[in-house]
mmCIF file of C-alpha atoms and ligand atoms in Angstrom:
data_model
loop_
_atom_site.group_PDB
_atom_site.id
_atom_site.type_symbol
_atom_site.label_atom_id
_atom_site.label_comp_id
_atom_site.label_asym_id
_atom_site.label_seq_id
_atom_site.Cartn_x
_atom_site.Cartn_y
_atom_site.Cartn_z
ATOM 1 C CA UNK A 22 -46.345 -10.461 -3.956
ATOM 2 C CA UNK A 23 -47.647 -9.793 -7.234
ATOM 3 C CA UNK A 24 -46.449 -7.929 -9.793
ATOM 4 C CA UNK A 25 -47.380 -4.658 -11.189
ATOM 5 C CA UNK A 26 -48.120 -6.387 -14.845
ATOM 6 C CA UNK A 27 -50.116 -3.511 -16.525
ATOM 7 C CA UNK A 28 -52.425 -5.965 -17.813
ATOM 8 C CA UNK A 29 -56.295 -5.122 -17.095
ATOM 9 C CA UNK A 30 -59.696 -7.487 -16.936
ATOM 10 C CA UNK A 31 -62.707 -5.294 -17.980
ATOM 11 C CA UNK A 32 -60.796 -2.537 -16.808
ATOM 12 C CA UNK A 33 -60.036 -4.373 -13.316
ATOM 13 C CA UNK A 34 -55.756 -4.533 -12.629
ATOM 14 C CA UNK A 35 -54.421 -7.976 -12.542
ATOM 15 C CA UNK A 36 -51.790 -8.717 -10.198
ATOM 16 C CA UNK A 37 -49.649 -11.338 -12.048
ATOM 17 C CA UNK A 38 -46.996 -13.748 -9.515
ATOM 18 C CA UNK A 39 -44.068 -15.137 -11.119
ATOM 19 C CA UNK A 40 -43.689 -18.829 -9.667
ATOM 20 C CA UNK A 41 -41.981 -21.918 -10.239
ATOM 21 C CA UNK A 42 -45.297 -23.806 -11.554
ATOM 22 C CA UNK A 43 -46.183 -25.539 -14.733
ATOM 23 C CA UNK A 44 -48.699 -23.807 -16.081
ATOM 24 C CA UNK A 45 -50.614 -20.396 -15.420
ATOM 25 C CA UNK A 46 -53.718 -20.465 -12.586
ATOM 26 C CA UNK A 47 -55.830 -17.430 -12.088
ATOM 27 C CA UNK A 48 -57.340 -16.824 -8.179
ATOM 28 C CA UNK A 49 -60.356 -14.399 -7.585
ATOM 29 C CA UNK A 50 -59.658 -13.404 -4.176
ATOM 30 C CA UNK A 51 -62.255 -12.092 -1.923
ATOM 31 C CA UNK A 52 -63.238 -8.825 -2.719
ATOM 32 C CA UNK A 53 -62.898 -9.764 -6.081
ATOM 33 C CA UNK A 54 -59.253 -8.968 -7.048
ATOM 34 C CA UNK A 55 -57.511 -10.834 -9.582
ATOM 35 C CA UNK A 56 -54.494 -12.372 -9.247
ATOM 36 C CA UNK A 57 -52.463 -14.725 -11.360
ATOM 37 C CA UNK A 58 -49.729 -17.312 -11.037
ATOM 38 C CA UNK A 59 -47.303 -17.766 -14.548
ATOM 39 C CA UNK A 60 -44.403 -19.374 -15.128
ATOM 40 C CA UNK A 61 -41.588 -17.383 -15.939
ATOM 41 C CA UNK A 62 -41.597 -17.977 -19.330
ATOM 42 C CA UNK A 63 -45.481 -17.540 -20.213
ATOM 43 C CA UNK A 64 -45.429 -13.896 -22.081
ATOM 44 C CA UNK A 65 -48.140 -11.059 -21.154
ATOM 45 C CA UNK A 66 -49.589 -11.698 -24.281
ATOM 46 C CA UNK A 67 -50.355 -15.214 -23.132
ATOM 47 C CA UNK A 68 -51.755 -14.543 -19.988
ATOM 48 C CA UNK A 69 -54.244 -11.979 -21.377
ATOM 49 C CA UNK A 70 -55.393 -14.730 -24.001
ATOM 50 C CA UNK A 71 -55.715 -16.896 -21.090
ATOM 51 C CA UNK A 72 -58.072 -14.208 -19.096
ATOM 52 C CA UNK A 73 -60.234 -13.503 -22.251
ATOM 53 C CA UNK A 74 -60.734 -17.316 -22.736
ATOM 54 C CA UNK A 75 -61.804 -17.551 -19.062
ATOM 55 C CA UNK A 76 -64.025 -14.249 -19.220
ATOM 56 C CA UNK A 77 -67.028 -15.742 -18.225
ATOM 57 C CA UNK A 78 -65.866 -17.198 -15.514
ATOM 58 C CA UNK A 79 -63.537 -14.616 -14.421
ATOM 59 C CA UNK A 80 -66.889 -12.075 -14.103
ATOM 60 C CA UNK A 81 -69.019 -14.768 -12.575
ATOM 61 C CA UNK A 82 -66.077 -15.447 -9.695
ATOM 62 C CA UNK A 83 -64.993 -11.597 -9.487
ATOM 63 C CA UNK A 84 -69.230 -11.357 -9.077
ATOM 64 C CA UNK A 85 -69.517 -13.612 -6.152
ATOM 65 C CA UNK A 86 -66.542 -12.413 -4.445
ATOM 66 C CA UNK A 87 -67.136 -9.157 -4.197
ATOM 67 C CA UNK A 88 -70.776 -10.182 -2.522
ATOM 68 C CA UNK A 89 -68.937 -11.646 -0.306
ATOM 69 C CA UNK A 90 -66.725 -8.916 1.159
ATOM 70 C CA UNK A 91 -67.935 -7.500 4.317
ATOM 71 C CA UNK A 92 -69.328 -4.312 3.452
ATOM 72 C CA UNK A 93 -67.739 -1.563 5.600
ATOM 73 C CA UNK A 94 -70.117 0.049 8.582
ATOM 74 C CA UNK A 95 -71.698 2.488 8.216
ATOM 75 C CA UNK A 96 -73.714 4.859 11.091
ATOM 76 C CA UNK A 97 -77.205 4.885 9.082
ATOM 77 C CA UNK A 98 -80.780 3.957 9.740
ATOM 78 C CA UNK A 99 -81.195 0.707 9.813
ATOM 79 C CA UNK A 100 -77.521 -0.718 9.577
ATOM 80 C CA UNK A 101 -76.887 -4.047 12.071
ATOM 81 C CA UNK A 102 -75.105 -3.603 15.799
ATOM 82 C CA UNK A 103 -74.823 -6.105 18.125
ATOM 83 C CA UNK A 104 -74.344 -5.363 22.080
ATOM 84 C CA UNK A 105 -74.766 -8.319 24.366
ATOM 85 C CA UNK A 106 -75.286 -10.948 22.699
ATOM 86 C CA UNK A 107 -78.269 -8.930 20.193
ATOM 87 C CA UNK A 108 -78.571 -7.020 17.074
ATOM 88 C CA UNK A 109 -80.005 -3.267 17.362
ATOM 89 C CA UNK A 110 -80.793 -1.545 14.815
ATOM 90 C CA UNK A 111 -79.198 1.594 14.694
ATOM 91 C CA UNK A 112 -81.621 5.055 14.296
ATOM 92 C CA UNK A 113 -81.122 8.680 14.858
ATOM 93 C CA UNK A 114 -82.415 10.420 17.295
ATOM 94 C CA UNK A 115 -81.320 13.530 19.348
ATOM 95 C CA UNK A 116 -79.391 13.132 23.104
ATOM 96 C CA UNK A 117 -76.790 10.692 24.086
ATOM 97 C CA UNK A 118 -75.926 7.339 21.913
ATOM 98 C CA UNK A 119 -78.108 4.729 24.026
ATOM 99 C CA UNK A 120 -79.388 0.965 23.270
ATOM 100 C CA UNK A 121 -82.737 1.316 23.973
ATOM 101 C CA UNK A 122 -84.641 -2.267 22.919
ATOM 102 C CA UNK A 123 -83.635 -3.526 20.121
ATOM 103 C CA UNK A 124 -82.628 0.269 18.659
ATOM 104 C CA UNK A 125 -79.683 1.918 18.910
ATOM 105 C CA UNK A 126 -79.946 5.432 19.354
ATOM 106 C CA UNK A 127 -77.495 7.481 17.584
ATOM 107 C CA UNK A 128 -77.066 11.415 17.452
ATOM 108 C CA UNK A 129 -77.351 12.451 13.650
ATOM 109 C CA UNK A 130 -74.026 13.264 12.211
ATOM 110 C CA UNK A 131 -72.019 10.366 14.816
ATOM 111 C CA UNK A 132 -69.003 9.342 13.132
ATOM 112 C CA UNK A 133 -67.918 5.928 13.278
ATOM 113 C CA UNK A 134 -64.743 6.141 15.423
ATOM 114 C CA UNK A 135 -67.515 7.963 17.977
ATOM 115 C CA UNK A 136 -69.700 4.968 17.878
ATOM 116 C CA UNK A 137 -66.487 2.973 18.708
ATOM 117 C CA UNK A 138 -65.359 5.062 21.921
ATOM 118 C CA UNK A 139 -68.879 4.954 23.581
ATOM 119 C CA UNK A 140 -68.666 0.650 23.052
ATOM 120 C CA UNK A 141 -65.139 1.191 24.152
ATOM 121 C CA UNK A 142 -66.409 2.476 27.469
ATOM 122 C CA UNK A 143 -69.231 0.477 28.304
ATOM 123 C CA UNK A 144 -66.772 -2.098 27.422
ATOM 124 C CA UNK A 145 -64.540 -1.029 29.906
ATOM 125 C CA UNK A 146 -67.116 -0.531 32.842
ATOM 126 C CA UNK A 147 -68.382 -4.148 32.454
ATOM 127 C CA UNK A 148 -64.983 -5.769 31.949
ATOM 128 C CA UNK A 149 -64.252 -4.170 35.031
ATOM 129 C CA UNK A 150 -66.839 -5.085 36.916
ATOM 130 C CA UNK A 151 -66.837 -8.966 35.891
ATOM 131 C CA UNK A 152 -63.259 -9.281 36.949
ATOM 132 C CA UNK A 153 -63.983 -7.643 40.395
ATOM 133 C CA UNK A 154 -66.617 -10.539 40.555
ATOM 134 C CA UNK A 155 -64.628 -13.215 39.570
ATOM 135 C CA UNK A 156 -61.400 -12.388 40.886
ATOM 136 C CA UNK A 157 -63.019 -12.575 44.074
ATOM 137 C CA UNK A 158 -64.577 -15.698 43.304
ATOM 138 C CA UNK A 159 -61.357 -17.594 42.260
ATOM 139 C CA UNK A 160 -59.433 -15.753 44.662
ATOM 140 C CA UNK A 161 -56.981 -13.340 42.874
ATOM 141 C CA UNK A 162 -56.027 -9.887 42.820
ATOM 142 C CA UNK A 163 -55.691 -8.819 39.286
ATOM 143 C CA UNK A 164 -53.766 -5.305 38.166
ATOM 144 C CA UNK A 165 -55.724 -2.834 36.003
ATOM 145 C CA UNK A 166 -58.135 -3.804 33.865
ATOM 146 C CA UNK A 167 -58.022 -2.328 30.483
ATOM 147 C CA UNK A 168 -60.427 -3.117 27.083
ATOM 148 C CA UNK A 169 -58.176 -3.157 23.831
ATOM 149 C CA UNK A 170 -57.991 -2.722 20.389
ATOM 150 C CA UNK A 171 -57.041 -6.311 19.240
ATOM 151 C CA UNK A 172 -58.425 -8.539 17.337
ATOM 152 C CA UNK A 173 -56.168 -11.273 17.328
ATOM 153 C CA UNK A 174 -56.737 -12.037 21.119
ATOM 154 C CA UNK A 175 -59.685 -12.267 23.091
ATOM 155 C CA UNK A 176 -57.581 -11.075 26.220
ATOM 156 C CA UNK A 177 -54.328 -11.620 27.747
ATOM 157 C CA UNK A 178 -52.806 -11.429 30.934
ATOM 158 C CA UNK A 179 -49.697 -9.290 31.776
ATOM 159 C CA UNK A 180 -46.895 -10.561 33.623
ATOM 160 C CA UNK A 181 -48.304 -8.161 37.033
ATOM 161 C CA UNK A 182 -51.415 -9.353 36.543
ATOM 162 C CA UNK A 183 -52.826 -6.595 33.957
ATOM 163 C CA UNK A 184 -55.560 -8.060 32.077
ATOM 164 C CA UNK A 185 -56.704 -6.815 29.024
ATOM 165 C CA UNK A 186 -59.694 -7.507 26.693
ATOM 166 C CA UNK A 187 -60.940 -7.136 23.340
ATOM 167 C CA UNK A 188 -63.553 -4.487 23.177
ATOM 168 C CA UNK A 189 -65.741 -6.580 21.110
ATOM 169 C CA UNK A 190 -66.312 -8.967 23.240
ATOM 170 C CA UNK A 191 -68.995 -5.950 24.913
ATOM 171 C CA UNK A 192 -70.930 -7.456 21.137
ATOM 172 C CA UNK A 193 -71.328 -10.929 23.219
ATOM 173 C CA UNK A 194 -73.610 -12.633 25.813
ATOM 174 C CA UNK A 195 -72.394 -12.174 29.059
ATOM 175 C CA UNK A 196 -71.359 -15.941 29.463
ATOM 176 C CA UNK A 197 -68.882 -15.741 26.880
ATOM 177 C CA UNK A 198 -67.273 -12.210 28.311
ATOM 178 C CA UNK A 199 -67.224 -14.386 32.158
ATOM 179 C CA UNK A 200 -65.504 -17.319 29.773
ATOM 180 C CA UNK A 201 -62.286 -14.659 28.738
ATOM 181 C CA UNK A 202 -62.397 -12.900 32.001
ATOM 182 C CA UNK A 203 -62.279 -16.439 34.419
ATOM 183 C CA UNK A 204 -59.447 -17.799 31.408
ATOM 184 C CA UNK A 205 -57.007 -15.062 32.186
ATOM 185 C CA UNK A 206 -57.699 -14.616 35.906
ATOM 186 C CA UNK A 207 -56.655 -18.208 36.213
ATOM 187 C CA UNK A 208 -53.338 -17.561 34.776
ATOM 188 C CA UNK A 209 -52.832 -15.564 37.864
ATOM 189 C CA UNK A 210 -53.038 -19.462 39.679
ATOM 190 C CA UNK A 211 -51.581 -20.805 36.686
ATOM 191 C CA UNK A 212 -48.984 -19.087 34.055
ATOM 192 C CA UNK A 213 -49.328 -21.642 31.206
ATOM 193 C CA UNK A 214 -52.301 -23.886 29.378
ATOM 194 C CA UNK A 215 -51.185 -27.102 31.457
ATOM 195 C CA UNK A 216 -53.766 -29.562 32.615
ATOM 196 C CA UNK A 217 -53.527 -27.696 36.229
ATOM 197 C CA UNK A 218 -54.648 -24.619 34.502
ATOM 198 C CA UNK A 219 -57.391 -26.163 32.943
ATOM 199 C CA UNK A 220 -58.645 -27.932 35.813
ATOM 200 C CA UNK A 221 -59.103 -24.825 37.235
ATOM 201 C CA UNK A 222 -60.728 -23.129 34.337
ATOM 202 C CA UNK A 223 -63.293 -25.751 34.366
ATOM 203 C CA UNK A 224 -64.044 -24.744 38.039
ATOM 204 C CA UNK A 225 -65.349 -21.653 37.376
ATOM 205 C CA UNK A 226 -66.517 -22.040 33.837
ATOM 206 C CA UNK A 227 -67.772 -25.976 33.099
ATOM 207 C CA UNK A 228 -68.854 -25.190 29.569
ATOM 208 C CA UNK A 229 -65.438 -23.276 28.983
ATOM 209 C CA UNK A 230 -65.131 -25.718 25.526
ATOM 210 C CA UNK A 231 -68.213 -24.819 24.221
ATOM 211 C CA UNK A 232 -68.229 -20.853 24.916
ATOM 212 C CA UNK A 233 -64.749 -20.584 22.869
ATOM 213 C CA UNK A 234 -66.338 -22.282 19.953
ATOM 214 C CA UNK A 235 -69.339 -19.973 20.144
ATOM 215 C CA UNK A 236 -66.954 -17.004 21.048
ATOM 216 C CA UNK A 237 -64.944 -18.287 17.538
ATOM 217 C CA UNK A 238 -67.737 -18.248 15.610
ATOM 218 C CA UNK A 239 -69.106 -15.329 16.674
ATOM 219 C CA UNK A 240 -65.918 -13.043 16.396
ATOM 220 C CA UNK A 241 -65.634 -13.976 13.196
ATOM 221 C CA UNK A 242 -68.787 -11.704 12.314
ATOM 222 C CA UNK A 243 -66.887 -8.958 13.763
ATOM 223 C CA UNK A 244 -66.915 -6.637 10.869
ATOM 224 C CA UNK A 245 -65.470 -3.192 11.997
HETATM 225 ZN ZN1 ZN B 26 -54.426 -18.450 28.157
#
């Protein structure tokens, strides 16, 4: 944790950490804030000679992460959705919200968190319909079916057979949505990541390797 030091950059607060190194380092993290490790003994009057010396590239770093940040979404003309696997851009128009093409079409005045219940439920319809399919295929009976709020996980499986997946995956190609669903249906066989539970993964889903790599890259464009 940093410090509330008081000491500004061009009007930007500087968070200042007290550590146990030998001299001072300054990090632009991204978004652009500034934060700064000093030695215990290195005076506030030091460090801001040290940021003024290092002004240039303070503003160029601050500059390029700040581009960086994931801008926030936003429900206007134009701004970037994906659903199965493509982007649609979103545009207003009257009625229901729909994905029509390659458009989404969104009711004028839609808030965000409104956008997020209708992917929320077409989320849940087609998680539960690809477990009904696959469960029969590898022959289990799952518990409810639920899609989630979390990010950390792509799904999990409950201890009576609950599974529940990350709403986002509804953004992905259908292959990589049947790669989470078979993965937790086969902990119903098997209740660990042995080689057993593997083996049977790769039954049901040979390219299981490469659809978490995609599924990791791609979730990591998840931005709201
Ligand atoms: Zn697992």
């Amino acid at each position: 944790m940093g410090e509330v030091s008081g000491l500004l950059f061009e009007g930007q607060p500087v968070a200042v950490c007290r550590k146990r190194c030998k001299r001072v380092i300054l990090h632009v993290r991204a978004g652009g804030e500034i934060w700064v490790s000093a030695p215990r003994g290195v005076s506030r009057r030091r460090i801001a000679e040290i940021l003024a010396e290092r002004r240039d590239w303070l503003l160029a770093a601050v500059e390029t992460q700040r581009a960086r940040a994931p801008k926030p979404k936003r429900v206007c003309e134009g701004e970037s959705f994906r659903l199965a696997g493509r982007a649609l851009a979103l545009r207003f128009a009257g009625g229901e919200i729909c994905a029509v093409g390659d458009e989404l079409l969104v009711p004028p005045g839609t808030e965000l968190s409104a956008l997020r219940a209708w992917y929320v439920a077409r989320a849940q319809v087609l998680f539960a319909e690809r477990v009904a399919l696959w469960a029969a295929a590898i022959g289990v009976t799952p518990g409810r079916v639920r899609a989630k709020e979390q990010r950390s996980r792509f799904g999990s499986c409950g201890i009576h057979g609950d599974i529940n997946l990350c709403w986002r995956l509804v953004m992905e190609e259908r292959a990589l949505v049947d790669s989470v669903v078979i993965h937790e249906l086969c902990h119903l066989l098997e209740r660990n990541h042995s080689p057993a539970f593997w083996a049977q993964v790769a039954r049901f889903d040979p390219q299981h390797r490469a659809h978490r790599a995609q599924l990791n890259k791609q979730s990591a464009l998840w931005d709201w």
